[in-house]
PDB file of C-alpha atoms in Angstrom:
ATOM      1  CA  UNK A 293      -9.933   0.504 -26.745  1.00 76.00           C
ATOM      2  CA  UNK A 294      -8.279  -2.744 -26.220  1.00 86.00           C
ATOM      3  CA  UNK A 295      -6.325  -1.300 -23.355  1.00 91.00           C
ATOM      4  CA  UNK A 296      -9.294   0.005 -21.545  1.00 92.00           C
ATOM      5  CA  UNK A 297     -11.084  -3.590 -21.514  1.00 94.00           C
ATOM      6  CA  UNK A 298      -8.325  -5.137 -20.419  1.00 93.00           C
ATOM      7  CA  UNK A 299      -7.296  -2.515 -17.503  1.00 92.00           C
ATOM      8  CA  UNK A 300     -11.044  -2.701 -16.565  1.00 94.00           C
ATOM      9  CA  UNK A 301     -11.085  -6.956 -17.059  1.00 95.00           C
ATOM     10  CA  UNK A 302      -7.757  -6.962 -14.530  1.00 92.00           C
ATOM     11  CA  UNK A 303      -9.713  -4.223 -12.576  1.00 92.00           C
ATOM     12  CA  UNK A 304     -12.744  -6.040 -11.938  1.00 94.00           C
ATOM     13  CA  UNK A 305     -10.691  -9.547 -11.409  1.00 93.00           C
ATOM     14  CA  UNK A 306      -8.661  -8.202  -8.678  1.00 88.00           C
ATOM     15  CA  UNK A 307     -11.583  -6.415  -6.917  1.00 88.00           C
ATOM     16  CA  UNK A 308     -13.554 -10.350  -7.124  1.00 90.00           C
ATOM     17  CA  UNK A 309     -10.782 -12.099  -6.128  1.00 90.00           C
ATOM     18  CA  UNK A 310     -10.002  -9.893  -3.070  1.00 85.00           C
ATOM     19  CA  UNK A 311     -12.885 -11.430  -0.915  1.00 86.00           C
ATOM     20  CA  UNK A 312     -11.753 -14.684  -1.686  1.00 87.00           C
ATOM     21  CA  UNK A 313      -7.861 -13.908  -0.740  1.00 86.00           C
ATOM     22  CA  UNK A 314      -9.173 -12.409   2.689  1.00 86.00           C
ATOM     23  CA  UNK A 315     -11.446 -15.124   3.139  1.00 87.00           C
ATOM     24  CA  UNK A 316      -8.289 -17.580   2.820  1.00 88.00           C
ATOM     25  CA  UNK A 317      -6.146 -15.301   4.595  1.00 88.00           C
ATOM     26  CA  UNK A 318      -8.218 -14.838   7.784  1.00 87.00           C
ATOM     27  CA  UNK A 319      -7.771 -18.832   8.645  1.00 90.00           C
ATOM     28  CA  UNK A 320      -4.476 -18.385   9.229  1.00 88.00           C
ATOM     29  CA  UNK A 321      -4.413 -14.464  10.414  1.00 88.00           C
ATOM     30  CA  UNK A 322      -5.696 -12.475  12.444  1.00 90.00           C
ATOM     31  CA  UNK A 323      -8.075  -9.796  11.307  1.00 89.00           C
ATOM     32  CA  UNK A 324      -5.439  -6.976  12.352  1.00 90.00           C
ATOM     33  CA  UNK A 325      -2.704  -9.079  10.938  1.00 90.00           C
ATOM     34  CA  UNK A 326      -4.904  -8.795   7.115  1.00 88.00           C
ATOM     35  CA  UNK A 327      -5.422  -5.151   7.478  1.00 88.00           C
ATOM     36  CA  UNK A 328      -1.325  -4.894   8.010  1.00 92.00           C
ATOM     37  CA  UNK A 329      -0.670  -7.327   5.461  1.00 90.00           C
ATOM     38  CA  UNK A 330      -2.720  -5.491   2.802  1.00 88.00           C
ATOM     39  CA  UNK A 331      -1.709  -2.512   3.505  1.00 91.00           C
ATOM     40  CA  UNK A 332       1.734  -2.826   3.481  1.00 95.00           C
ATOM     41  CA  UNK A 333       1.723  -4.859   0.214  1.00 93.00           C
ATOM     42  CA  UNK A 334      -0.658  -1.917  -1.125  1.00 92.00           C
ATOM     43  CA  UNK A 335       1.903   0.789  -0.258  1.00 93.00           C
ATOM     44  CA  UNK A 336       5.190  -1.397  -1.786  1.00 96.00           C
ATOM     45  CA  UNK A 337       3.376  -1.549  -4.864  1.00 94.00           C
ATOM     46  CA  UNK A 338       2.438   1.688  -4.947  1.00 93.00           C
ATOM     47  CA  UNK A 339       5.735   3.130  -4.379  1.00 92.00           C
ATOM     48  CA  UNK A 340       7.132   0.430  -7.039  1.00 94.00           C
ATOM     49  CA  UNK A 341       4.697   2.151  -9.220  1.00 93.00           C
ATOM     50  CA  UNK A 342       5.969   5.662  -8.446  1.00 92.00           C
ATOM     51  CA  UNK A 343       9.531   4.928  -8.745  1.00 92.00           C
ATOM     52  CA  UNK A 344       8.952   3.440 -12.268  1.00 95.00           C
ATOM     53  CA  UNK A 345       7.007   6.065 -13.701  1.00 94.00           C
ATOM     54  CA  UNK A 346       9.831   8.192 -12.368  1.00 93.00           C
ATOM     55  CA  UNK A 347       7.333  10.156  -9.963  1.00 91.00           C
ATOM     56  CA  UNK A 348       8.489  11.614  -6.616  1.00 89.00           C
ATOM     57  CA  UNK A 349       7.735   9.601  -4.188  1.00 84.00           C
ATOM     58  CA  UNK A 350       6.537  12.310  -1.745  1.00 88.00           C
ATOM     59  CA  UNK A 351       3.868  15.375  -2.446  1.00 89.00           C
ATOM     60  CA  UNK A 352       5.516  18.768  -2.852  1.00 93.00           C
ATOM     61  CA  UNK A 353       6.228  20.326   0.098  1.00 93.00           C
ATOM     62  CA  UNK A 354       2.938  23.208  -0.208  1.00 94.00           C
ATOM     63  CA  UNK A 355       0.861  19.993  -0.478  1.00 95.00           C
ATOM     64  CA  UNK A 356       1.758  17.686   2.517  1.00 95.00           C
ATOM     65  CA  UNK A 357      -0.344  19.619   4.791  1.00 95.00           C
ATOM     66  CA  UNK A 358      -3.180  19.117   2.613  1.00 96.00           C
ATOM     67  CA  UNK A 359      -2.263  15.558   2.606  1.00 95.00           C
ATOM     68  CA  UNK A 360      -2.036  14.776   5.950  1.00 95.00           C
ATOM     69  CA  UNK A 361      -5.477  16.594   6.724  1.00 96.00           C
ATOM     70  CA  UNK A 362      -7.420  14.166   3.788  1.00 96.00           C
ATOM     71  CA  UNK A 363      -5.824  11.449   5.575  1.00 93.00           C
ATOM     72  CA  UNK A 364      -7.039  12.258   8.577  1.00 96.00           C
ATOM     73  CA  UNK A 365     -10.579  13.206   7.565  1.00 96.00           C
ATOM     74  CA  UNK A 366     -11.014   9.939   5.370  1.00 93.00           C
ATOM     75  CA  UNK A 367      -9.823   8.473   8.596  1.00 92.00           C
ATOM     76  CA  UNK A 368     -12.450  10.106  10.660  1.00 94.00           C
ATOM     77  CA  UNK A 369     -14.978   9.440   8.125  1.00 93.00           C
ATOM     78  CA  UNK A 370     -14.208   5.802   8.103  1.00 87.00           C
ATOM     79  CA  UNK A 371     -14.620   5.141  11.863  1.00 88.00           C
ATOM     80  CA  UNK A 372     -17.795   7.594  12.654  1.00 90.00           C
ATOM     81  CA  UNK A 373     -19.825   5.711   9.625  1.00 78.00           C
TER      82      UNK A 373
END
């Protein structure tokens, strides 16, 4: 139980805080320079993540397909909204 609150505590802090950080981060970026920034940081930390659970890094082979097509739908979805 204790877990939970505190994974949904550090869940909710991070989500807050991110307005502020993009806020501060846009003074001395540009907006395309953000996006990059947060996504690459995003993707390190998610591989870090991967590797340490001991996770492949990649989807199975019979899945990338699959992959690539959500991407590119959520994508899609994004910019027609």
């Amino acid at each position: 139980m204790r877990t939970a609150v505190f994974k949904a505590l550090a869940t909710v802090s991070i989500w807050g805080s991110s307005f502020l950080a993009i806020r501060v981060a846009l003074e001395g970026a540009t907006p395309w320079g953000v996006v990059w920034m947060r996504s690459t940081l995003a993707a390190v930390l998610l591989f870090a993540l991967l590797g340490l659970r001991g996770q492949p890094l990649l989807p199975e082979r019979r899945d990338r397909a699959r992959c690539v097509v959500l991407g590119l739908v959520g994508a899609a979805h994004f910019l027609i909204q």
